[in-house]
mmCIF file of C-alpha atoms and ligand atoms in Angstrom:
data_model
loop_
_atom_site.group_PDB
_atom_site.id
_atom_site.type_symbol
_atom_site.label_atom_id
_atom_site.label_comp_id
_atom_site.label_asym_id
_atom_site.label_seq_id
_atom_site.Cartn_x
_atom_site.Cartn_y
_atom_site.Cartn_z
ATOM 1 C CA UNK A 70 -29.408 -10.626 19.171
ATOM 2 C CA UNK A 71 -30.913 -12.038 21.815
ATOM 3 C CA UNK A 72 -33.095 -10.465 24.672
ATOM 4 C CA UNK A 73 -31.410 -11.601 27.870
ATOM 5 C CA UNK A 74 -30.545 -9.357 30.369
ATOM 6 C CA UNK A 75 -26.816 -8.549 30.763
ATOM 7 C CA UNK A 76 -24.774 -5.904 31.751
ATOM 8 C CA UNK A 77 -22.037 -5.717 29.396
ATOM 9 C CA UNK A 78 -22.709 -6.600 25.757
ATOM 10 C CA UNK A 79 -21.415 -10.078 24.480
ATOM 11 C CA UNK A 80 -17.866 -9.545 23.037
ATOM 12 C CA UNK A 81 -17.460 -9.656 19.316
ATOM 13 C CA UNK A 82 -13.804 -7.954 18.896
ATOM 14 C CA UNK A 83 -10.109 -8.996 20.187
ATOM 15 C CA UNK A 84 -10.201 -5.674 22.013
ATOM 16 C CA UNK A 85 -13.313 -6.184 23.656
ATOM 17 C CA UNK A 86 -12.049 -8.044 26.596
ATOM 18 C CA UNK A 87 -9.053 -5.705 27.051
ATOM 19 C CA UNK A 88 -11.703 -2.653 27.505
ATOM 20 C CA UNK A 89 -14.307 -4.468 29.821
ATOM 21 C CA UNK A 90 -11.147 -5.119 31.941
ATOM 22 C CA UNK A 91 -9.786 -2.107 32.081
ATOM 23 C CA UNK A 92 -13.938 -0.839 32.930
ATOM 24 C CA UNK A 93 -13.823 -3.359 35.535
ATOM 25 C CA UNK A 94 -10.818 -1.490 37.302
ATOM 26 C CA UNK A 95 -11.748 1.778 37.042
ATOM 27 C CA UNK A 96 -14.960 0.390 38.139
ATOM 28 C CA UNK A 97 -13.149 -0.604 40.895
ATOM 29 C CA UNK A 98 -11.236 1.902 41.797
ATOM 30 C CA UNK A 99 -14.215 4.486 41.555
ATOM 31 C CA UNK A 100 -16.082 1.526 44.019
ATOM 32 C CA UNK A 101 -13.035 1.886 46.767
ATOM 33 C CA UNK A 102 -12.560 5.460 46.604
ATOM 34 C CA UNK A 103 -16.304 6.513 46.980
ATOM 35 C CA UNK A 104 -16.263 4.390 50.167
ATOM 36 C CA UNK A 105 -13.803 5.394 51.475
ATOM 37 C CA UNK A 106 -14.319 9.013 51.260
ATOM 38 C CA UNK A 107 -18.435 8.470 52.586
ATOM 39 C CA UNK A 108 -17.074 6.413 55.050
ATOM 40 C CA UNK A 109 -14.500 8.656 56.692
ATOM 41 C CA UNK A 110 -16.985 11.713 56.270
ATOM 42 C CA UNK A 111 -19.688 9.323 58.174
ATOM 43 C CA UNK A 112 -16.793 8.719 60.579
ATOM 44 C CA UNK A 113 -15.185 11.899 61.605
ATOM 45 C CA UNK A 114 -18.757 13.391 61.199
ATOM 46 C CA UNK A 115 -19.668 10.866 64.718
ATOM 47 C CA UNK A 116 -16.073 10.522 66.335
ATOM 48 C CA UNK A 117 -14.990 15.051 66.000
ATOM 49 C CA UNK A 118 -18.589 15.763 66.665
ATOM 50 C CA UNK A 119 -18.963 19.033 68.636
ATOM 51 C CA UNK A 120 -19.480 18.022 72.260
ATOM 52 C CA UNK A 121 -19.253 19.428 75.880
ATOM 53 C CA UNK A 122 -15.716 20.335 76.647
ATOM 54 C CA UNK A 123 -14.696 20.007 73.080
ATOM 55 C CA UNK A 124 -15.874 23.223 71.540
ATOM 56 C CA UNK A 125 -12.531 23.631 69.459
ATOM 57 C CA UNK A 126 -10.597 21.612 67.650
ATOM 58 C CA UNK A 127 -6.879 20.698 68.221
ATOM 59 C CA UNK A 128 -4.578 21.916 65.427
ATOM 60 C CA UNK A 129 -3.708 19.564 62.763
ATOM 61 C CA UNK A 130 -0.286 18.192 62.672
ATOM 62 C CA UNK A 131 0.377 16.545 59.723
ATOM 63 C CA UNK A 132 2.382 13.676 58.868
ATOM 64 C CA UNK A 133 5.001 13.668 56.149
ATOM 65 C CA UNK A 134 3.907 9.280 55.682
ATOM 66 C CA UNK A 135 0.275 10.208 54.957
ATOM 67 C CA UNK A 136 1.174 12.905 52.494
ATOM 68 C CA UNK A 137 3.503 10.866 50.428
ATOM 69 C CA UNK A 138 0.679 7.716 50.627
ATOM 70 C CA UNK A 139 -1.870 10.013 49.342
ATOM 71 C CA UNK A 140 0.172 11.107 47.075
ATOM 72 C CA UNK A 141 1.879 7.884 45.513
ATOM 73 C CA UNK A 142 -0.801 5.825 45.155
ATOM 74 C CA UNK A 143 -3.163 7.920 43.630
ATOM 75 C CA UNK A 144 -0.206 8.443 41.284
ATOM 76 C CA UNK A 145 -0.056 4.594 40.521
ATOM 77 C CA UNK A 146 -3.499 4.337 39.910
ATOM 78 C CA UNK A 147 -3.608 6.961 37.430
ATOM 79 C CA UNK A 148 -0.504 5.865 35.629
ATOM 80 C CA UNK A 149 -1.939 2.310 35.572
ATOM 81 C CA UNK A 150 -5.272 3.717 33.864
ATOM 82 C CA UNK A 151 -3.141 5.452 31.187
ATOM 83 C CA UNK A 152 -0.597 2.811 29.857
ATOM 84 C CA UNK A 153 -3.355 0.222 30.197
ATOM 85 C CA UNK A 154 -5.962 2.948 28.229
ATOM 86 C CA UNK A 155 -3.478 3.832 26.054
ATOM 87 C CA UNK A 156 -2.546 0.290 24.947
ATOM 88 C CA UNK A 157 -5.899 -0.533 24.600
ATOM 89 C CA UNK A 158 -6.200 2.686 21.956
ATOM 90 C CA UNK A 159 -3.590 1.797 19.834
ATOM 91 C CA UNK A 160 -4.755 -0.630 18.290
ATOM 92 C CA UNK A 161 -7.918 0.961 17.526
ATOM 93 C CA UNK A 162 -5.991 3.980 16.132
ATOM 94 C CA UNK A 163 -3.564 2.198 14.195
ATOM 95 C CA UNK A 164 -4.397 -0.337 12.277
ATOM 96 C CA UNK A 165 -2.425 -3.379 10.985
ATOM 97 C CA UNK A 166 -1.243 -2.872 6.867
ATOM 98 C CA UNK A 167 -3.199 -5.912 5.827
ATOM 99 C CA UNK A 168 -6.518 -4.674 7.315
ATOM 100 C CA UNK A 169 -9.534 -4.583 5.461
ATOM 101 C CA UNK A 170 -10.633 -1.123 4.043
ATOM 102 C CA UNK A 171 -14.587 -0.305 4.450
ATOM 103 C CA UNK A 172 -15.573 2.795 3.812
ATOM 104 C CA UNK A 173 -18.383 4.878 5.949
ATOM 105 C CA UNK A 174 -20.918 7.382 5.080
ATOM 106 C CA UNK A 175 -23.462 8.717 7.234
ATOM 107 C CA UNK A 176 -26.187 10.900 6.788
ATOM 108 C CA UNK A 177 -29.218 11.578 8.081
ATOM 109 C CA UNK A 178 -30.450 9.458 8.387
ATOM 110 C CA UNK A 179 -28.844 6.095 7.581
ATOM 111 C CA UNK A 180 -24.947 4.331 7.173
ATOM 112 C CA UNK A 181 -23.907 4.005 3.583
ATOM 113 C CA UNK A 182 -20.917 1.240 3.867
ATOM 114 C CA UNK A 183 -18.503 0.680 0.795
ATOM 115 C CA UNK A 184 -16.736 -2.098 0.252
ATOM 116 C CA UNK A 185 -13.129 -2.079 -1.491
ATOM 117 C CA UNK A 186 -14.342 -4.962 -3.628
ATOM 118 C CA UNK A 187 -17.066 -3.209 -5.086
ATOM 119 C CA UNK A 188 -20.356 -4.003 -3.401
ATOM 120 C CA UNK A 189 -22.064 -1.217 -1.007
ATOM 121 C CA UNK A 190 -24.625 -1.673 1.502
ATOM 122 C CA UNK A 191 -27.254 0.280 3.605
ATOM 123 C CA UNK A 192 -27.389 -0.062 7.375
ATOM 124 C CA UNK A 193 -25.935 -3.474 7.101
ATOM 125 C CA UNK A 194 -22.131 -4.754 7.085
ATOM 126 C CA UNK A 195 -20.842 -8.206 6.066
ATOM 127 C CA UNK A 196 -17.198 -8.095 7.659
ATOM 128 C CA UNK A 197 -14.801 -11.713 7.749
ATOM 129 C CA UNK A 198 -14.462 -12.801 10.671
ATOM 130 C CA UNK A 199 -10.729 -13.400 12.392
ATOM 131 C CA UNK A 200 -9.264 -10.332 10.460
ATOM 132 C CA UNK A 201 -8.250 -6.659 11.166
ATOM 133 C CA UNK A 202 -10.760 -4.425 9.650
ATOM 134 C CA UNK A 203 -10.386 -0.668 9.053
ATOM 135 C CA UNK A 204 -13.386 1.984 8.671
ATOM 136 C CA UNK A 205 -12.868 5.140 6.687
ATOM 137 C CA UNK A 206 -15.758 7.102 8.140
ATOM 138 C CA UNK A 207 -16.730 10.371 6.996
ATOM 139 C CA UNK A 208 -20.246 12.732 6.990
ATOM 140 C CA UNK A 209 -22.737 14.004 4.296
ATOM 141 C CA UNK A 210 -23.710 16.466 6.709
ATOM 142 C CA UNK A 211 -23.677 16.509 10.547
ATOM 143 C CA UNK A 212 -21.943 14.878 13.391
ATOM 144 C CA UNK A 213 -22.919 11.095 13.364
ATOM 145 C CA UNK A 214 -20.892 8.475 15.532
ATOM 146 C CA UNK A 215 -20.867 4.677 14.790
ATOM 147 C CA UNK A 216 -20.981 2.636 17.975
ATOM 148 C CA UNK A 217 -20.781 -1.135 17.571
ATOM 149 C CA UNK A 218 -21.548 -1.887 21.803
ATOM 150 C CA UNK A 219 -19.977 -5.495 20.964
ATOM 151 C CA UNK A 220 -16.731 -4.471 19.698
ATOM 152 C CA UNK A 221 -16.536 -1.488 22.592
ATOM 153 C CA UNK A 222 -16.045 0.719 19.528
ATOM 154 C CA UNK A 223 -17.350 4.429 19.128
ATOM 155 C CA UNK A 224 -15.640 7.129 16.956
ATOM 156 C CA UNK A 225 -17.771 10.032 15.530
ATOM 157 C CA UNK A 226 -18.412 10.705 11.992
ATOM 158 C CA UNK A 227 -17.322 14.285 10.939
ATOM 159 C CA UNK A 228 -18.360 15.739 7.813
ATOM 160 C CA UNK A 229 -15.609 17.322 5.726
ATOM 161 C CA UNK A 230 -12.740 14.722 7.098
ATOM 162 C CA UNK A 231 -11.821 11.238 7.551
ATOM 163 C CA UNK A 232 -11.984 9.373 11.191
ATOM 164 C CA UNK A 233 -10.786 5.608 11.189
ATOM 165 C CA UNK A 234 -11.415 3.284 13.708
ATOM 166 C CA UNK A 235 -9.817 -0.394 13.429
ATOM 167 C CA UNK A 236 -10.495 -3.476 14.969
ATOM 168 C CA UNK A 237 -10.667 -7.502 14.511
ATOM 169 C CA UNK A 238 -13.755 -9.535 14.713
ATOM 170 C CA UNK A 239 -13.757 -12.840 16.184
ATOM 171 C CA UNK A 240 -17.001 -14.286 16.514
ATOM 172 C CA UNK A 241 -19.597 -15.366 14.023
ATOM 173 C CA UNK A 242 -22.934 -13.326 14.269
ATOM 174 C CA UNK A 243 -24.884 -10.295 14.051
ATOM 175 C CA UNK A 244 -24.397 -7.388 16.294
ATOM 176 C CA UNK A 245 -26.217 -4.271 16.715
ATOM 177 C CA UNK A 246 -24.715 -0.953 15.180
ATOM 178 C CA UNK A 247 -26.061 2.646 16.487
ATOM 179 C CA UNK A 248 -25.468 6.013 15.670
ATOM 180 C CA UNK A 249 -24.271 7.812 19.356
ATOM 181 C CA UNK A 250 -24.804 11.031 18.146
ATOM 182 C CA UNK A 251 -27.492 13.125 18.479
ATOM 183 C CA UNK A 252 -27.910 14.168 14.694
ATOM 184 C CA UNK A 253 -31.550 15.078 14.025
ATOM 185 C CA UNK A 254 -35.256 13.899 14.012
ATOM 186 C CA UNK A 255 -34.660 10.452 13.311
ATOM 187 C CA UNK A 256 -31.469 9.843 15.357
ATOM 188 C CA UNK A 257 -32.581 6.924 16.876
ATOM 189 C CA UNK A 258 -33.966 5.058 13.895
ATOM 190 C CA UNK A 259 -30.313 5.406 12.486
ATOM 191 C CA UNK A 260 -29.422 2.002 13.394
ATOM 192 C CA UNK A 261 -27.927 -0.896 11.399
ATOM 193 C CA UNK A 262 -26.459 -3.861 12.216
ATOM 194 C CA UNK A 263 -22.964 -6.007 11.336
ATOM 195 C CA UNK A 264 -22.790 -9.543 10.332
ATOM 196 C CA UNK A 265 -19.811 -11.369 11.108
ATOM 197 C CA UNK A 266 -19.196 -14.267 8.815
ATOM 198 C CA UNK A 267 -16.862 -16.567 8.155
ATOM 199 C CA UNK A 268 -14.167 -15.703 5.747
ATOM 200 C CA UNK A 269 -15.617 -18.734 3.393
ATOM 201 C CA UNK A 270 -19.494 -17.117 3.454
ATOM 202 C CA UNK A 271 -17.998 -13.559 3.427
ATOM 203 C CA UNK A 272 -16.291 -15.176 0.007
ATOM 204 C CA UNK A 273 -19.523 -16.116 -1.117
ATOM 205 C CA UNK A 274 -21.092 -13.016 -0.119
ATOM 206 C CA UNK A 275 -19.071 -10.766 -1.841
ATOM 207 C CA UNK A 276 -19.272 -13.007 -5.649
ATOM 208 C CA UNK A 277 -23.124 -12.710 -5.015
ATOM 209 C CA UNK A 278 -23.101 -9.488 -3.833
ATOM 210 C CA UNK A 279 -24.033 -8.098 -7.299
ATOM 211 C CA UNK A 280 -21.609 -7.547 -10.217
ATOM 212 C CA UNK A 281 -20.978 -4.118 -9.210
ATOM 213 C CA UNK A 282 -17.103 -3.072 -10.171
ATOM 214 C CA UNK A 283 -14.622 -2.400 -7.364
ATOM 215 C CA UNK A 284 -14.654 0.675 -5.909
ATOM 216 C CA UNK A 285 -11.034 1.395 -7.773
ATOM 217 C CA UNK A 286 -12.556 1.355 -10.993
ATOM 218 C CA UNK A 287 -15.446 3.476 -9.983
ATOM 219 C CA UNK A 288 -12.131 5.802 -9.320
ATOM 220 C CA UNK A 289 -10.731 5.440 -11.753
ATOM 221 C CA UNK A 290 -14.132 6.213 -14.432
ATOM 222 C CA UNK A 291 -14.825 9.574 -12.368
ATOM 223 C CA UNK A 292 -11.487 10.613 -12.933
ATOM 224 C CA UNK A 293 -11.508 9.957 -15.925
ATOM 225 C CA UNK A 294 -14.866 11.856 -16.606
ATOM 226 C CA UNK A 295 -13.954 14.445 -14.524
ATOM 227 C CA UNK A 296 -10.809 15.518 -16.437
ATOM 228 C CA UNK A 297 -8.227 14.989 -13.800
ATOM 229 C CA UNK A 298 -6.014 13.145 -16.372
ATOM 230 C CA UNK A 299 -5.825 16.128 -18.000
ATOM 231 C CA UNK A 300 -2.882 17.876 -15.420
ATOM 232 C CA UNK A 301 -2.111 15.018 -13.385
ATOM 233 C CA UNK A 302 -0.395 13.114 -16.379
ATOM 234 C CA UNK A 303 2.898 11.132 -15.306
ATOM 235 C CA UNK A 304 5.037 13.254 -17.580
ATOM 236 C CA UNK A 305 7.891 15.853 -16.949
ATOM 237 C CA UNK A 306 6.149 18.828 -17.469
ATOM 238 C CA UNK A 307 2.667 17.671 -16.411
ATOM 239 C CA UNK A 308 0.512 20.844 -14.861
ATOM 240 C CA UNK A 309 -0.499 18.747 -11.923
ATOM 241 C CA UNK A 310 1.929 16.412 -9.812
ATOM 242 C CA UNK A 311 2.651 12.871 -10.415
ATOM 243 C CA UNK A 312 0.062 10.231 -8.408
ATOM 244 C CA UNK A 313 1.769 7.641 -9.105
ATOM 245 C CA UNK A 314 2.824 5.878 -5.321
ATOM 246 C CA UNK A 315 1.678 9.413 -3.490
ATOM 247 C CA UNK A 316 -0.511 7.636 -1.026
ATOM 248 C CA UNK A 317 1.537 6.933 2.521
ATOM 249 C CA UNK A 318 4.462 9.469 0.823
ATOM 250 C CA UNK A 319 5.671 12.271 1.992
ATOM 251 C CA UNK A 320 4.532 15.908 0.437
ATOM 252 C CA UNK A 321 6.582 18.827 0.235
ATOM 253 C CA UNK A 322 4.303 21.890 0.171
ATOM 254 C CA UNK A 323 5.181 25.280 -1.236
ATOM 255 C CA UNK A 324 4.734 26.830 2.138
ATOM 256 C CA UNK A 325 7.425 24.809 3.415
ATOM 257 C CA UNK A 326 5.536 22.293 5.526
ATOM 258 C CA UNK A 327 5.833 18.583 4.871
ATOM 259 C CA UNK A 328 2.649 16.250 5.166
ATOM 260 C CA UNK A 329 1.989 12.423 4.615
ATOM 261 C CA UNK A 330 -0.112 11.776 1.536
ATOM 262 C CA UNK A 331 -3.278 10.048 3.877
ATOM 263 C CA UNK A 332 -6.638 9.893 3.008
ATOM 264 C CA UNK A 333 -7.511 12.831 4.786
ATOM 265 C CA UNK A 334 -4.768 14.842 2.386
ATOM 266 C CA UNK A 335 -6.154 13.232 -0.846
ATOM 267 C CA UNK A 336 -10.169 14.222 0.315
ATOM 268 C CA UNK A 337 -8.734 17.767 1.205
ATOM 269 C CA UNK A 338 -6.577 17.966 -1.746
ATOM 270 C CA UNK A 339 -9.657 16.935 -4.182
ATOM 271 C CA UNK A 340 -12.159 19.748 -2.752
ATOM 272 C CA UNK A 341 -9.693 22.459 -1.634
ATOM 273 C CA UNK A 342 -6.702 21.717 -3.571
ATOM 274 C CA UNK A 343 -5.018 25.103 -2.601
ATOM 275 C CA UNK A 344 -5.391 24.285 1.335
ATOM 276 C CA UNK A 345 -2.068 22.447 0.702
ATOM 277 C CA UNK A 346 -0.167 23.258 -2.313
ATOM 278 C CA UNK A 347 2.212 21.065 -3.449
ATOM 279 C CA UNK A 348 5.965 22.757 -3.716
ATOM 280 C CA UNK A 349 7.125 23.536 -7.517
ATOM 281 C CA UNK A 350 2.920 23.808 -8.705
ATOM 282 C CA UNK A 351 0.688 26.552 -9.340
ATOM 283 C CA UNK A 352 -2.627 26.539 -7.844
ATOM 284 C CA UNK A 353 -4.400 25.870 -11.370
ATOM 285 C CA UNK A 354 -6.720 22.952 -9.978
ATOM 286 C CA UNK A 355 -10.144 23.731 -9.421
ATOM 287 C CA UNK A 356 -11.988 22.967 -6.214
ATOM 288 C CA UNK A 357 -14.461 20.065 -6.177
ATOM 289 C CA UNK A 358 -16.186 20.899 -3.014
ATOM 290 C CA UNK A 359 -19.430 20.494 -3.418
ATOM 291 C CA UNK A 360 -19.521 19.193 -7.315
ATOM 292 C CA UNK A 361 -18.223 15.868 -6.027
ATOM 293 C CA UNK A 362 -20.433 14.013 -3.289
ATOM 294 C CA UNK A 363 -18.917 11.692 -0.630
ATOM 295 C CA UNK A 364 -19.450 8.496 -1.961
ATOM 296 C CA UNK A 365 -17.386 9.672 -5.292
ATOM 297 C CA UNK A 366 -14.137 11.046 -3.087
ATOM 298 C CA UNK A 367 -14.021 7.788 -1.493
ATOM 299 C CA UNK A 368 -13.840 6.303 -4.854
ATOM 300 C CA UNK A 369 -11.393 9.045 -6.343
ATOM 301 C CA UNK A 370 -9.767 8.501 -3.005
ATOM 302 C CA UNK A 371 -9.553 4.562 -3.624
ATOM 303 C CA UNK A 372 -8.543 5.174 -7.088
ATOM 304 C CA UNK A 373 -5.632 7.522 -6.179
ATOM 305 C CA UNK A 374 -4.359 4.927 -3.379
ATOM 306 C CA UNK A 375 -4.186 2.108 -5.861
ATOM 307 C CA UNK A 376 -1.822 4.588 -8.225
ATOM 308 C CA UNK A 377 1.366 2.584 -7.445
ATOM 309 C CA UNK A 378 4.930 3.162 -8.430
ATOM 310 C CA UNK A 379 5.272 0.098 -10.038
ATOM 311 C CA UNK A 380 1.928 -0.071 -11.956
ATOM 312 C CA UNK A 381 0.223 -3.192 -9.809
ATOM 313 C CA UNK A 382 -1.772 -1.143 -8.399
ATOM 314 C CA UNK A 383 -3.389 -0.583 -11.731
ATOM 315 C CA UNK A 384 -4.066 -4.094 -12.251
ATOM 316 C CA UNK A 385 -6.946 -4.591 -9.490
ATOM 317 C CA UNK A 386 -9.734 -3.163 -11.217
HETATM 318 CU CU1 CUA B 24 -26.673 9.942 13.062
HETATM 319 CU CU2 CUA B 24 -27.422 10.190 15.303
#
């Protein structure tokens, strides 16, 4: 980082621009309308002045051209702010299927960042540069929000769900990374930063980044030692329903309703398994909340996600 002066920070995403644009014309916008509004008051406040001979003013008549105008183009503006906002969102929302998975923790007072591949860090992230990236964020215990001011990306941490955020780096370098919400004492020393690399060095970084196992086969080891195989064997008959290729399905419930097997259903489904009861099983599973910590029902998560129809997913460990 460096310590010149600027107004906007440097921009280290492919959405970046597209926000500090669409700032720049409501920026605009706010500019033109302010000044016009002080200037007519200054105006009208010399030109109707009360003066000799002019106690009372003459009825207004209005005209049917000026109320369409000030209706219309207000209109326009506001429609232009919400198809250009809301194309600037998606992408952040939604993110591309061959994005990069990195899971978020925060607590107070520090980030805890997972990797898919198996190494985790501490108020630091090593990201590839030139490809779509996708945070998992969730909370040990109060509201935290991760705000990287170079990729114009802010999305609060909440604890007891999932909030993703995606994006795509494009520069090489280290950018600052804040928490944005006030979450205790320390607030402000809960600050990290993110280190773009190039995918070559982010290679590199990952094969020296210890020899710790991928966060599938941390999964897989907890659920193992937790007993889960126990009911959720892929047999007829099994006491718990089938995992195999449940992530991204859909879920018939016994209540009727019909969810998508997300992240957010596994999490909820792992510490308050009768929240959403699968349709044709008895609520026999035992709730984990609170005997599981977050880091562990990212990897159960992870673990459940890689449970493929076909078996690959078994293979990545
Ligand atoms: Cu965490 Cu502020």
């Amino acid at each position: 980082m460096d310590t010149d002066f600027r107004f906007f920070p440097e921009q280290g995403s492919l959405n970046a621009a597209t926000i500090d644009h669409l700032y720049y014309y409501l920026l605009a916008v706010t500019f033109v309308f302010t000044t016009l509004i002080f200037g007519a008051v200054g105006v009208f406040c010399v030109r109707y002045r009360r003066r000799p001979g002019r106690d009372v003013g003459r009825p207004v008549r209005t005209k049917i051209s000026l109320e369409i105008a000030w209706i219309v183009i207000p209109l326009i503006l506001a429609l232009v702010m919400f198809f250009w906002g809301a194309g600037a969102y998606l992408p952040i929302y939604r993110a591309p299927s061959n994005a990069l998975d990195v899971y978020v923790v925060g607590r107070q007072w520090m980030w805890k960042l997972q990797h898919a591949e198996g190494p985790s860090e501490i108020n630091e992230l090593h990201l590839p540069a030139g490809r779509p990236i996708r945070l998992l964020m969730t909370s040990e215990d109060v509201i935290h929000s991760f705000f990287v001011p170079a990729f114009r990306m802010k999305q609060d941490v909440l604890p007891g769900r999932y909030t993703t955020m995606s994006f795509e780096t494009t520069r090489l370098g280290e950018y600052a990374l804040y928490c944005a919400e006030y979450c205790g004492t320390k607030h402000s020393g809960m600050v990290g930063r993110v280190v773009v690399l190039s995918p070559s060095d982010y290679e590199r970084w990952l094969a020296g980044g210890l020899s710790a196992s991928s966060l599938t086969a941390k999964g897989q080891r907890l659920f193992l030692s937790l007993g889960c195989a126990t009911c959720h064997q892929e047999a007829p008959g099994a006491r718990g329903p089938s995992l195999l290729g449940l992530y991204g399905s859909r879920v018939f419930l016994q209540d009727g309703r019909e969810v998508v097997a997300d992240e957010s259903y596994l999490r909820e489904s792992i510490v308050d398994p009768a929240a959403k009861l699968v349709a044709g099983y008895q609520p026999l599973m035992p709730a984990f909340r609170g005997r599981v910590s977050e880091e562990e029902l990212v990897q159960l998560v992870a673990y459940v996600r890689s449970l493929r129809r076909d078996g690959e997913g078994r293979a990545d460990q």
